[in-house]
């Protein structure tokens, strides 16, 4: 199985801050990396697919980068509605696996 | 816009079989472009992919659950289903159904349903 490791596991930030979340795969997954946002009591929502492609309807304040084993999700200006937990997920091979999540909290 | 809705018992006894159904609306489940997955999330924990099915009937399962999982599809009802046998308390989780397309594995999700395993 491909292990996905996210860091940090949590962070505190203020509205307007730039936030970066890192995801590392245990082996190369090319660009087969997706990012999701999950709010309490809700299903995850797809933000970014194929490492850097923005899903329709997702604000351009979200961006993704990386390839191989190292990836980042960046929120350029944190908005109140962005406080949530973020997960990376590899789509390179089955079993499909997720990172452990990064909780973004209000400072 | 496609919508997914999970349904099934919220309480299952240990050693019994968990059965859930996902009803797809706003689009046909019978498209060769898509596949349909189940994912679960224990309270306060991360996401675990259980498996997926194509409308051809082809399936992929997570090896960690493969011996206990069956996913099936009923195109006439626009539904797909999950059966997980011999459940224990460790199977208590919110279960989600989701749609996938190519390497975009989970673009639409159901709202999730909590299944508790307890006597």
mmCIF file with all atom_site columns, C-alpha atoms in Angstrom:
data_model
loop_
_atom_site.group_PDB
_atom_site.id
_atom_site.type_symbol
_atom_site.label_atom_id
_atom_site.label_alt_id
_atom_site.label_comp_id
_atom_site.label_asym_id
_atom_site.label_entity_id
_atom_site.label_seq_id
_atom_site.pdbx_PDB_ins_code
_atom_site.Cartn_x
_atom_site.Cartn_y
_atom_site.Cartn_z
_atom_site.occupancy
_atom_site.B_iso_or_equiv
_atom_site.pdbx_formal_charge
_atom_site.auth_seq_id
_atom_site.auth_comp_id
_atom_site.auth_asym_id
_atom_site.auth_atom_id
_atom_site.pdbx_PDB_model_num
ATOM 1   C CA . UNK A 1 1   ? 0.000   0.000   0.000   1.00 0.00 ? 1   UNK A CA 1
ATOM 2   C CA . UNK A 1 2   ? 1.128   3.570   -0.626  1.00 0.00 ? 2   UNK A CA 1
ATOM 3   C CA . UNK A 1 3   ? 1.321   5.501   2.639   1.00 0.00 ? 3   UNK A CA 1
ATOM 4   C CA . UNK A 1 4   ? 0.392   9.174   2.599   1.00 0.00 ? 4   UNK A CA 1
ATOM 5   C CA . UNK A 1 5   ? 1.838   11.404  5.312   1.00 0.00 ? 5   UNK A CA 1
ATOM 6   C CA . UNK A 1 6   ? 0.543   14.907  5.908   1.00 0.00 ? 6   UNK A CA 1
ATOM 7   C CA . UNK A 1 7   ? 2.148   17.661  7.903   1.00 0.00 ? 7   UNK A CA 1
ATOM 8   C CA . UNK A 1 8   ? 1.386   19.377  10.082  1.00 0.00 ? 8   UNK A CA 1
ATOM 9   C CA . UNK A 1 9   ? -1.463  17.438  11.653  1.00 0.00 ? 9   UNK A CA 1
ATOM 10  C CA . UNK A 1 10  ? -2.933  20.731  12.819  1.00 0.00 ? 10  UNK A CA 1
ATOM 11  C CA . UNK A 1 11  ? -2.214  24.413  12.565  1.00 0.00 ? 11  UNK A CA 1
ATOM 12  C CA . UNK A 1 12  ? -3.600  27.686  13.843  1.00 0.00 ? 12  UNK A CA 1
ATOM 13  C CA . UNK A 1 13  ? -3.919  30.619  11.485  1.00 0.00 ? 13  UNK A CA 1
ATOM 14  C CA . UNK A 1 14  ? -5.704  33.930  11.113  1.00 0.00 ? 14  UNK A CA 1
ATOM 15  C CA . UNK A 1 15  ? -8.036  35.168  8.422   1.00 0.00 ? 15  UNK A CA 1
ATOM 16  C CA . UNK A 1 16  ? -5.940  36.485  5.568   1.00 0.00 ? 16  UNK A CA 1
ATOM 17  C CA . UNK A 1 17  ? -2.947  34.246  6.313   1.00 0.00 ? 17  UNK A CA 1
ATOM 18  C CA . UNK A 1 18  ? -1.186  32.148  3.709   1.00 0.00 ? 18  UNK A CA 1
ATOM 19  C CA . UNK A 1 19  ? -1.358  28.472  4.673   1.00 0.00 ? 19  UNK A CA 1
ATOM 20  C CA . UNK A 1 20  ? 0.663   25.585  3.271   1.00 0.00 ? 20  UNK A CA 1
ATOM 21  C CA . UNK A 1 21  ? -0.025  21.899  3.924   1.00 0.00 ? 21  UNK A CA 1
ATOM 22  C CA . UNK A 1 22  ? 2.396   19.191  2.872   1.00 0.00 ? 22  UNK A CA 1
ATOM 23  C CA . UNK A 1 23  ? 1.682   15.632  1.756   1.00 0.00 ? 23  UNK A CA 1
ATOM 24  C CA . UNK A 1 24  ? 4.346   12.992  1.152   1.00 0.00 ? 24  UNK A CA 1
ATOM 25  C CA . UNK A 1 25  ? 3.827   9.643   -0.549  1.00 0.00 ? 25  UNK A CA 1
ATOM 26  C CA . UNK A 1 26  ? 5.815   6.543   0.408   1.00 0.00 ? 26  UNK A CA 1
ATOM 27  C CA . UNK A 1 27  ? 6.660   6.014   -3.271  1.00 0.00 ? 27  UNK A CA 1
ATOM 28  C CA . UNK A 1 28  ? 6.369   8.015   -6.458  1.00 0.00 ? 28  UNK A CA 1
ATOM 29  C CA . UNK A 1 29  ? 2.780   8.632   -7.521  1.00 0.00 ? 29  UNK A CA 1
ATOM 30  C CA . UNK A 1 30  ? 3.533   10.957  -10.440 1.00 0.00 ? 30  UNK A CA 1
ATOM 31  C CA . UNK A 1 31  ? 0.793   13.632  -10.246 1.00 0.00 ? 31  UNK A CA 1
ATOM 32  C CA . UNK A 1 32  ? -1.970  11.297  -9.066  1.00 0.00 ? 32  UNK A CA 1
ATOM 33  C CA . UNK A 1 33  ? -2.800  13.293  -5.989  1.00 0.00 ? 33  UNK A CA 1
ATOM 34  C CA . UNK A 1 34  ? -6.125  14.793  -4.910  1.00 0.00 ? 34  UNK A CA 1
ATOM 35  C CA . UNK A 1 35  ? -6.971  17.206  -2.074  1.00 0.00 ? 35  UNK A CA 1
ATOM 36  C CA . UNK A 1 36  ? -10.224 17.341  -0.101  1.00 0.00 ? 36  UNK A CA 1
ATOM 37  C CA . UNK A 1 37  ? -11.733 19.700  2.456   1.00 0.00 ? 37  UNK A CA 1
ATOM 38  C CA . UNK A 1 38  ? -13.963 18.356  5.215   1.00 0.00 ? 38  UNK A CA 1
ATOM 39  C CA . UNK A 1 39  ? -16.026 20.368  7.654   1.00 0.00 ? 39  UNK A CA 1
ATOM 40  C CA . UNK A 1 40  ? -17.473 18.855  10.844  1.00 0.00 ? 40  UNK A CA 1
ATOM 41  C CA . UNK A 1 41  ? -20.434 16.573  10.175  1.00 0.00 ? 41  UNK A CA 1
ATOM 42  C CA . UNK A 1 42  ? -20.063 16.907  6.408   1.00 0.00 ? 42  UNK A CA 1
ATOM 43  C CA . UNK A 1 43  ? -18.707 14.770  3.604   1.00 0.00 ? 43  UNK A CA 1
ATOM 44  C CA . UNK A 1 44  ? -15.326 15.653  2.136   1.00 0.00 ? 44  UNK A CA 1
ATOM 45  C CA . UNK A 1 45  ? -15.315 18.021  -0.826  1.00 0.00 ? 45  UNK A CA 1
ATOM 46  C CA . UNK A 1 46  ? -12.910 17.697  -3.739  1.00 0.00 ? 46  UNK A CA 1
ATOM 47  C CA . UNK A 1 47  ? -10.687 20.774  -4.091  1.00 0.00 ? 47  UNK A CA 1
ATOM 48  C CA . UNK A 1 48  ? -7.751  19.804  -6.281  1.00 0.00 ? 48  UNK A CA 1
ATOM 49  C CA . UNK A 1 49  ? -7.186  16.828  -8.597  1.00 0.00 ? 49  UNK A CA 1
ATOM 50  C CA . UNK A 1 50  ? -4.112  15.616  -10.437 1.00 0.00 ? 50  UNK A CA 1
ATOM 51  C CA . UNK A 1 51  ? -1.986  17.591  -7.975  1.00 0.00 ? 51  UNK A CA 1
ATOM 52  C CA . UNK A 1 52  ? -2.698  21.048  -9.381  1.00 0.00 ? 52  UNK A CA 1
ATOM 53  C CA . UNK A 1 53  ? -6.042  21.155  -11.216 1.00 0.00 ? 53  UNK A CA 1
ATOM 54  C CA . UNK A 1 54  ? -8.717  23.190  -9.465  1.00 0.00 ? 54  UNK A CA 1
ATOM 55  C CA . UNK A 1 55  ? -12.106 21.490  -9.229  1.00 0.00 ? 55  UNK A CA 1
ATOM 56  C CA . UNK A 1 56  ? -14.965 23.501  -10.729 1.00 0.00 ? 56  UNK A CA 1
ATOM 57  C CA . UNK A 1 57  ? -16.442 25.973  -8.262  1.00 0.00 ? 57  UNK A CA 1
ATOM 58  C CA . UNK A 1 58  ? -13.465 25.972  -5.899  1.00 0.00 ? 58  UNK A CA 1
ATOM 59  C CA . UNK A 1 59  ? -12.045 29.444  -5.171  1.00 0.00 ? 59  UNK A CA 1
ATOM 60  C CA . UNK A 1 60  ? -8.756  30.349  -6.800  1.00 0.00 ? 60  UNK A CA 1
ATOM 61  C CA . UNK A 1 61  ? -7.297  31.012  -3.350  1.00 0.00 ? 61  UNK A CA 1
ATOM 62  C CA . UNK A 1 62  ? -6.665  27.253  -3.306  1.00 0.00 ? 62  UNK A CA 1
ATOM 63  C CA . UNK A 1 63  ? -3.786  25.830  -5.303  1.00 0.00 ? 63  UNK A CA 1
ATOM 64  C CA . UNK A 1 64  ? -1.828  22.604  -5.423  1.00 0.00 ? 64  UNK A CA 1
ATOM 65  C CA . UNK A 1 65  ? 1.628   21.682  -6.581  1.00 0.00 ? 65  UNK A CA 1
ATOM 66  C CA . UNK A 1 66  ? 4.106   18.845  -6.616  1.00 0.00 ? 66  UNK A CA 1
ATOM 67  C CA . UNK A 1 67  ? 4.859   15.564  -8.297  1.00 0.00 ? 67  UNK A CA 1
ATOM 68  C CA . UNK A 1 68  ? 6.572   12.323  -7.468  1.00 0.00 ? 68  UNK A CA 1
ATOM 69  C CA . UNK A 1 69  ? 6.441   12.013  -3.704  1.00 0.00 ? 69  UNK A CA 1
ATOM 70  C CA . UNK A 1 70  ? 6.072   15.575  -2.408  1.00 0.00 ? 70  UNK A CA 1
ATOM 71  C CA . UNK A 1 71  ? 2.992   17.741  -2.730  1.00 0.00 ? 71  UNK A CA 1
ATOM 72  C CA . UNK A 1 72  ? 1.607   20.940  -1.253  1.00 0.00 ? 72  UNK A CA 1
ATOM 73  C CA . UNK A 1 73  ? -1.794  22.541  -0.855  1.00 0.00 ? 73  UNK A CA 1
ATOM 74  C CA . UNK A 1 74  ? -1.684  26.315  -0.488  1.00 0.00 ? 74  UNK A CA 1
ATOM 75  C CA . UNK A 1 75  ? -4.427  28.667  0.610   1.00 0.00 ? 75  UNK A CA 1
ATOM 76  C CA . UNK A 1 76  ? -3.227  32.125  -0.362  1.00 0.00 ? 76  UNK A CA 1
ATOM 77  C CA . UNK A 1 77  ? -5.590  34.121  1.850   1.00 0.00 ? 77  UNK A CA 1
ATOM 78  C CA . UNK A 1 78  ? -7.422  32.148  4.498   1.00 0.00 ? 78  UNK A CA 1
ATOM 79  C CA . UNK A 1 79  ? -11.133 32.904  4.697   1.00 0.00 ? 79  UNK A CA 1
ATOM 80  C CA . UNK A 1 80  ? -13.487 32.132  7.623   1.00 0.00 ? 80  UNK A CA 1
ATOM 81  C CA . UNK A 1 81  ? -15.111 29.330  5.629   1.00 0.00 ? 81  UNK A CA 1
ATOM 82  C CA . UNK A 1 82  ? -11.729 27.659  5.066   1.00 0.00 ? 82  UNK A CA 1
ATOM 83  C CA . UNK A 1 83  ? -11.363 26.488  8.650   1.00 0.00 ? 83  UNK A CA 1
ATOM 84  C CA . UNK A 1 84  ? -11.699 22.748  8.197   1.00 0.00 ? 84  UNK A CA 1
ATOM 85  C CA . UNK A 1 85  ? -9.708  19.527  7.929   1.00 0.00 ? 85  UNK A CA 1
ATOM 86  C CA . UNK A 1 86  ? -7.807  18.848  4.711   1.00 0.00 ? 86  UNK A CA 1
ATOM 87  C CA . UNK A 1 87  ? -6.899  15.429  3.335   1.00 0.00 ? 87  UNK A CA 1
ATOM 88  C CA . UNK A 1 88  ? -4.630  14.359  0.513   1.00 0.00 ? 88  UNK A CA 1
ATOM 89  C CA . UNK A 1 89  ? -5.357  11.124  -1.373  1.00 0.00 ? 89  UNK A CA 1
ATOM 90  C CA . UNK A 1 90  ? -3.372  9.168   -3.936  1.00 0.00 ? 90  UNK A CA 1
ATOM 91  C CA . UNK A 1 91  ? -5.052  7.822   -7.042  1.00 0.00 ? 91  UNK A CA 1
ATOM 92  C CA . UNK A 1 92  ? -1.963  6.104   -8.448  1.00 0.00 ? 92  UNK A CA 1
ATOM 93  C CA . UNK A 1 93  ? -2.846  2.588   -7.360  1.00 0.00 ? 93  UNK A CA 1
ATOM 94  C CA . UNK A 1 94  ? -5.269  0.577   -5.299  1.00 0.00 ? 94  UNK A CA 1
ATOM 95  C CA . UNK A 1 95  ? -5.859  0.466   -2.442  1.00 0.00 ? 95  UNK A CA 1
ATOM 96  C CA . UNK A 1 96  ? -6.636  4.162   -2.713  1.00 0.00 ? 96  UNK A CA 1
ATOM 97  C CA . UNK A 1 97  ? -5.226  5.811   0.396   1.00 0.00 ? 97  UNK A CA 1
ATOM 98  C CA . UNK A 1 98  ? -5.608  9.082   2.260   1.00 0.00 ? 98  UNK A CA 1
ATOM 99  C CA . UNK A 1 99  ? -3.312  11.138  4.410   1.00 0.00 ? 99  UNK A CA 1
ATOM 100 C CA . UNK A 1 100 ? -4.113  11.493  8.077   1.00 0.00 ? 100 UNK A CA 1
ATOM 101 C CA . UNK A 1 101 ? -5.525  14.987  7.694   1.00 0.00 ? 101 UNK A CA 1
ATOM 102 C CA . UNK A 1 102 ? -4.538  18.528  8.633   1.00 0.00 ? 102 UNK A CA 1
ATOM 103 C CA . UNK A 1 103 ? -6.899  20.492  10.828  1.00 0.00 ? 103 UNK A CA 1
ATOM 104 C CA . UNK A 1 104 ? -6.809  24.225  10.179  1.00 0.00 ? 104 UNK A CA 1
ATOM 105 C CA . UNK A 1 105 ? -8.027  26.122  13.225  1.00 0.00 ? 105 UNK A CA 1
ATOM 106 C CA . UNK A 1 106 ? -8.635  29.754  14.005  1.00 0.00 ? 106 UNK A CA 1
ATOM 107 C CA . UNK A 1 107 ? -5.827  31.492  15.851  1.00 0.00 ? 107 UNK A CA 1
ATOM 108 C CA . UNK B 2 1   ? -26.090 17.704  -10.663 1.00 0.00 ? 1   UNK B CA 1
ATOM 109 C CA . UNK B 2 2   ? -25.593 14.169  -9.444  1.00 0.00 ? 2   UNK B CA 1
ATOM 110 C CA . UNK B 2 3   ? -26.562 13.393  -5.858  1.00 0.00 ? 3   UNK B CA 1
ATOM 111 C CA . UNK B 2 4   ? -25.829 10.325  -3.758  1.00 0.00 ? 4   UNK B CA 1
ATOM 112 C CA . UNK B 2 5   ? -27.727 9.149   -0.688  1.00 0.00 ? 5   UNK B CA 1
ATOM 113 C CA . UNK B 2 6   ? -26.754 6.336   1.662   1.00 0.00 ? 6   UNK B CA 1
ATOM 114 C CA . UNK B 2 7   ? -29.392 4.262   3.429   1.00 0.00 ? 7   UNK B CA 1
ATOM 115 C CA . UNK B 2 8   ? -29.446 1.286   5.747   1.00 0.00 ? 8   UNK B CA 1
ATOM 116 C CA . UNK B 2 9   ? -29.566 0.255   9.402   1.00 0.00 ? 9   UNK B CA 1
ATOM 117 C CA . UNK B 2 10  ? -27.779 2.521   11.834  1.00 0.00 ? 10  UNK B CA 1
ATOM 118 C CA . UNK B 2 11  ? -27.184 -0.282  14.324  1.00 0.00 ? 11  UNK B CA 1
ATOM 119 C CA . UNK B 2 12  ? -25.724 -3.704  13.597  1.00 0.00 ? 12  UNK B CA 1
ATOM 120 C CA . UNK B 2 13  ? -24.922 -6.460  16.083  1.00 0.00 ? 13  UNK B CA 1
ATOM 121 C CA . UNK B 2 14  ? -21.401 -7.883  16.329  1.00 0.00 ? 14  UNK B CA 1
ATOM 122 C CA . UNK B 2 15  ? -20.710 -10.815 13.975  1.00 0.00 ? 15  UNK B CA 1
ATOM 123 C CA . UNK B 2 16  ? -23.617 -9.819  11.731  1.00 0.00 ? 16  UNK B CA 1
ATOM 124 C CA . UNK B 2 17  ? -23.496 -8.289  8.249   1.00 0.00 ? 17  UNK B CA 1
ATOM 125 C CA . UNK B 2 18  ? -23.612 -4.552  7.640   1.00 0.00 ? 18  UNK B CA 1
ATOM 126 C CA . UNK B 2 19  ? -25.675 -3.677  4.549   1.00 0.00 ? 19  UNK B CA 1
ATOM 127 C CA . UNK B 2 20  ? -25.891 -0.239  2.987   1.00 0.00 ? 20  UNK B CA 1
ATOM 128 C CA . UNK B 2 21  ? -27.307 1.091   -0.260  1.00 0.00 ? 21  UNK B CA 1
ATOM 129 C CA . UNK B 2 22  ? -26.377 4.227   -2.168  1.00 0.00 ? 22  UNK B CA 1
ATOM 130 C CA . UNK B 2 23  ? -29.017 5.734   -4.419  1.00 0.00 ? 23  UNK B CA 1
ATOM 131 C CA . UNK B 2 24  ? -27.779 7.930   -7.250  1.00 0.00 ? 24  UNK B CA 1
ATOM 132 C CA . UNK B 2 25  ? -29.995 10.704  -8.611  1.00 0.00 ? 25  UNK B CA 1
ATOM 133 C CA . UNK B 2 26  ? -29.507 13.424  -11.181 1.00 0.00 ? 26  UNK B CA 1
ATOM 134 C CA . UNK B 2 27  ? -27.656 11.094  -13.517 1.00 0.00 ? 27  UNK B CA 1
ATOM 135 C CA . UNK B 2 28  ? -27.415 7.506   -14.636 1.00 0.00 ? 28  UNK B CA 1
ATOM 136 C CA . UNK B 2 29  ? -25.267 5.097   -12.686 1.00 0.00 ? 29  UNK B CA 1
ATOM 137 C CA . UNK B 2 30  ? -24.928 3.096   -15.883 1.00 0.00 ? 30  UNK B CA 1
ATOM 138 C CA . UNK B 2 31  ? -22.099 5.012   -17.505 1.00 0.00 ? 31  UNK B CA 1
ATOM 139 C CA . UNK B 2 32  ? -18.885 3.326   -18.469 1.00 0.00 ? 32  UNK B CA 1
ATOM 140 C CA . UNK B 2 33  ? -17.037 6.504   -17.539 1.00 0.00 ? 33  UNK B CA 1
ATOM 141 C CA . UNK B 2 34  ? -17.736 6.286   -13.830 1.00 0.00 ? 34  UNK B CA 1
ATOM 142 C CA . UNK B 2 35  ? -17.135 3.967   -10.928 1.00 0.00 ? 35  UNK B CA 1
ATOM 143 C CA . UNK B 2 36  ? -18.713 3.943   -7.502  1.00 0.00 ? 36  UNK B CA 1
ATOM 144 C CA . UNK B 2 37  ? -16.945 3.681   -4.180  1.00 0.00 ? 37  UNK B CA 1
ATOM 145 C CA . UNK B 2 38  ? -17.539 3.201   -0.482  1.00 0.00 ? 38  UNK B CA 1
ATOM 146 C CA . UNK B 2 39  ? -15.367 5.039   2.057   1.00 0.00 ? 39  UNK B CA 1
ATOM 147 C CA . UNK B 2 40  ? -15.643 5.036   5.833   1.00 0.00 ? 40  UNK B CA 1
ATOM 148 C CA . UNK B 2 41  ? -14.522 7.275   8.687   1.00 0.00 ? 41  UNK B CA 1
ATOM 149 C CA . UNK B 2 42  ? -14.490 6.299   12.368  1.00 0.00 ? 42  UNK B CA 1
ATOM 150 C CA . UNK B 2 43  ? -15.394 9.132   14.705  1.00 0.00 ? 43  UNK B CA 1
ATOM 151 C CA . UNK B 2 44  ? -12.546 11.621  14.996  1.00 0.00 ? 44  UNK B CA 1
ATOM 152 C CA . UNK B 2 45  ? -10.340 9.660   12.599  1.00 0.00 ? 45  UNK B CA 1
ATOM 153 C CA . UNK B 2 46  ? -9.294  9.667   8.972   1.00 0.00 ? 46  UNK B CA 1
ATOM 154 C CA . UNK B 2 47  ? -10.765 8.255   5.795   1.00 0.00 ? 47  UNK B CA 1
ATOM 155 C CA . UNK B 2 48  ? -10.490 4.633   4.664   1.00 0.00 ? 48  UNK B CA 1
ATOM 156 C CA . UNK B 2 49  ? -11.379 3.469   1.163   1.00 0.00 ? 49  UNK B CA 1
ATOM 157 C CA . UNK B 2 50  ? -13.362 0.232   1.250   1.00 0.00 ? 50  UNK B CA 1
ATOM 158 C CA . UNK B 2 51  ? -13.721 -0.554  -2.427  1.00 0.00 ? 51  UNK B CA 1
ATOM 159 C CA . UNK B 2 52  ? -15.321 0.349   -5.742  1.00 0.00 ? 52  UNK B CA 1
ATOM 160 C CA . UNK B 2 53  ? -17.411 -1.078  -8.537  1.00 0.00 ? 53  UNK B CA 1
ATOM 161 C CA . UNK B 2 54  ? -17.714 -0.305  -12.206 1.00 0.00 ? 54  UNK B CA 1
ATOM 162 C CA . UNK B 2 55  ? -21.090 -0.729  -13.877 1.00 0.00 ? 55  UNK B CA 1
ATOM 163 C CA . UNK B 2 56  ? -19.552 -3.624  -15.786 1.00 0.00 ? 56  UNK B CA 1
ATOM 164 C CA . UNK B 2 57  ? -19.505 -5.359  -12.415 1.00 0.00 ? 57  UNK B CA 1
ATOM 165 C CA . UNK B 2 58  ? -15.745 -5.238  -12.021 1.00 0.00 ? 58  UNK B CA 1
ATOM 166 C CA . UNK B 2 59  ? -14.647 -4.527  -8.457  1.00 0.00 ? 59  UNK B CA 1
ATOM 167 C CA . UNK B 2 60  ? -11.570 -3.502  -6.484  1.00 0.00 ? 60  UNK B CA 1
ATOM 168 C CA . UNK B 2 61  ? -11.432 -3.937  -2.723  1.00 0.00 ? 61  UNK B CA 1
ATOM 169 C CA . UNK B 2 62  ? -9.104  -2.752  -0.003  1.00 0.00 ? 62  UNK B CA 1
ATOM 170 C CA . UNK B 2 63  ? -7.022  -5.820  0.921   1.00 0.00 ? 63  UNK B CA 1
ATOM 171 C CA . UNK B 2 64  ? -7.507  -4.982  4.603   1.00 0.00 ? 64  UNK B CA 1
ATOM 172 C CA . UNK B 2 65  ? -11.244 -5.681  4.229   1.00 0.00 ? 65  UNK B CA 1
ATOM 173 C CA . UNK B 2 66  ? -11.384 -7.830  1.102   1.00 0.00 ? 66  UNK B CA 1
ATOM 174 C CA . UNK B 2 67  ? -12.327 -11.075 2.826   1.00 0.00 ? 67  UNK B CA 1
ATOM 175 C CA . UNK B 2 68  ? -15.438 -9.455  4.339   1.00 0.00 ? 68  UNK B CA 1
ATOM 176 C CA . UNK B 2 69  ? -16.589 -7.001  1.644   1.00 0.00 ? 69  UNK B CA 1
ATOM 177 C CA . UNK B 2 70  ? -18.968 -7.308  -1.276  1.00 0.00 ? 70  UNK B CA 1
ATOM 178 C CA . UNK B 2 71  ? -19.975 -4.352  -3.441  1.00 0.00 ? 71  UNK B CA 1
ATOM 179 C CA . UNK B 2 72  ? -22.713 -4.793  -6.021  1.00 0.00 ? 72  UNK B CA 1
ATOM 180 C CA . UNK B 2 73  ? -24.644 -2.598  -8.435  1.00 0.00 ? 73  UNK B CA 1
ATOM 181 C CA . UNK B 2 74  ? -28.274 -2.529  -9.540  1.00 0.00 ? 74  UNK B CA 1
ATOM 182 C CA . UNK B 2 75  ? -28.445 -0.360  -12.639 1.00 0.00 ? 75  UNK B CA 1
ATOM 183 C CA . UNK B 2 76  ? -32.228 -0.743  -12.913 1.00 0.00 ? 76  UNK B CA 1
ATOM 184 C CA . UNK B 2 77  ? -32.596 1.051   -9.576  1.00 0.00 ? 77  UNK B CA 1
ATOM 185 C CA . UNK B 2 78  ? -29.625 3.406   -10.042 1.00 0.00 ? 78  UNK B CA 1
ATOM 186 C CA . UNK B 2 79  ? -28.148 2.001   -6.838  1.00 0.00 ? 79  UNK B CA 1
ATOM 187 C CA . UNK B 2 80  ? -25.047 0.286   -5.587  1.00 0.00 ? 80  UNK B CA 1
ATOM 188 C CA . UNK B 2 81  ? -24.610 -1.546  -2.323  1.00 0.00 ? 81  UNK B CA 1
ATOM 189 C CA . UNK B 2 82  ? -22.111 -2.538  0.342   1.00 0.00 ? 82  UNK B CA 1
ATOM 190 C CA . UNK B 2 83  ? -22.089 -5.675  2.455   1.00 0.00 ? 83  UNK B CA 1
ATOM 191 C CA . UNK B 2 84  ? -19.530 -6.072  5.212   1.00 0.00 ? 84  UNK B CA 1
ATOM 192 C CA . UNK B 2 85  ? -19.673 -9.363  7.077   1.00 0.00 ? 85  UNK B CA 1
ATOM 193 C CA . UNK B 2 86  ? -18.590 -10.425 10.552  1.00 0.00 ? 86  UNK B CA 1
ATOM 194 C CA . UNK B 2 87  ? -18.580 -6.889  11.882  1.00 0.00 ? 87  UNK B CA 1
ATOM 195 C CA . UNK B 2 88  ? -16.994 -5.836  15.158  1.00 0.00 ? 88  UNK B CA 1
ATOM 196 C CA . UNK B 2 89  ? -16.920 -2.571  17.102  1.00 0.00 ? 89  UNK B CA 1
ATOM 197 C CA . UNK B 2 90  ? -13.949 -1.552  14.953  1.00 0.00 ? 90  UNK B CA 1
ATOM 198 C CA . UNK B 2 91  ? -16.339 -1.261  11.996  1.00 0.00 ? 91  UNK B CA 1
ATOM 199 C CA . UNK B 2 92  ? -18.312 1.513   13.708  1.00 0.00 ? 92  UNK B CA 1
ATOM 200 C CA . UNK B 2 93  ? -17.964 4.535   11.439  1.00 0.00 ? 93  UNK B CA 1
ATOM 201 C CA . UNK B 2 94  ? -19.657 6.993   9.140   1.00 0.00 ? 94  UNK B CA 1
ATOM 202 C CA . UNK B 2 95  ? -19.959 5.298   5.760   1.00 0.00 ? 95  UNK B CA 1
ATOM 203 C CA . UNK B 2 96  ? -19.887 7.390   2.595   1.00 0.00 ? 96  UNK B CA 1
ATOM 204 C CA . UNK B 2 97  ? -20.645 6.501   -0.993  1.00 0.00 ? 97  UNK B CA 1
ATOM 205 C CA . UNK B 2 98  ? -18.938 8.397   -3.776  1.00 0.00 ? 98  UNK B CA 1
ATOM 206 C CA . UNK B 2 99  ? -18.517 8.679   -7.535  1.00 0.00 ? 99  UNK B CA 1
ATOM 207 C CA . UNK B 2 100 ? -15.231 8.461   -9.361  1.00 0.00 ? 100 UNK B CA 1
ATOM 208 C CA . UNK B 2 101 ? -14.002 9.284   -12.850 1.00 0.00 ? 101 UNK B CA 1
ATOM 209 C CA . UNK B 2 102 ? -10.581 8.197   -13.994 1.00 0.00 ? 102 UNK B CA 1
ATOM 210 C CA . UNK B 2 103 ? -8.017  9.372   -11.475 1.00 0.00 ? 103 UNK B CA 1
ATOM 211 C CA . UNK B 2 104 ? -10.488 11.789  -9.896  1.00 0.00 ? 104 UNK B CA 1
ATOM 212 C CA . UNK B 2 105 ? -11.568 9.176   -7.471  1.00 0.00 ? 105 UNK B CA 1
ATOM 213 C CA . UNK B 2 106 ? -14.204 10.946  -5.384  1.00 0.00 ? 106 UNK B CA 1
ATOM 214 C CA . UNK B 2 107 ? -15.820 13.953  -7.047  1.00 0.00 ? 107 UNK B CA 1
ATOM 215 C CA . UNK B 2 108 ? -19.310 13.586  -5.593  1.00 0.00 ? 108 UNK B CA 1
ATOM 216 C CA . UNK B 2 109 ? -20.142 12.221  -2.153  1.00 0.00 ? 109 UNK B CA 1
ATOM 217 C CA . UNK B 2 110 ? -23.220 11.199  -0.218  1.00 0.00 ? 110 UNK B CA 1
ATOM 218 C CA . UNK B 2 111 ? -23.872 12.908  3.104   1.00 0.00 ? 111 UNK B CA 1
ATOM 219 C CA . UNK B 2 112 ? -22.729 9.829   5.016   1.00 0.00 ? 112 UNK B CA 1
ATOM 220 C CA . UNK B 2 113 ? -24.521 7.467   7.367   1.00 0.00 ? 113 UNK B CA 1
ATOM 221 C CA . UNK B 2 114 ? -23.401 6.440   10.832  1.00 0.00 ? 114 UNK B CA 1
ATOM 222 C CA . UNK B 2 115 ? -23.314 2.715   11.459  1.00 0.00 ? 115 UNK B CA 1
ATOM 223 C CA . UNK B 2 116 ? -22.747 1.566   15.023  1.00 0.00 ? 116 UNK B CA 1
ATOM 224 C CA . UNK B 2 117 ? -21.782 -2.013  15.813  1.00 0.00 ? 117 UNK B CA 1
ATOM 225 C CA . UNK B 2 118 ? -23.099 -2.908  19.235  1.00 0.00 ? 118 UNK B CA 1
ATOM 226 C CA . UNK B 2 119 ? -25.137 -5.577  20.938  1.00 0.00 ? 119 UNK B CA 1
#
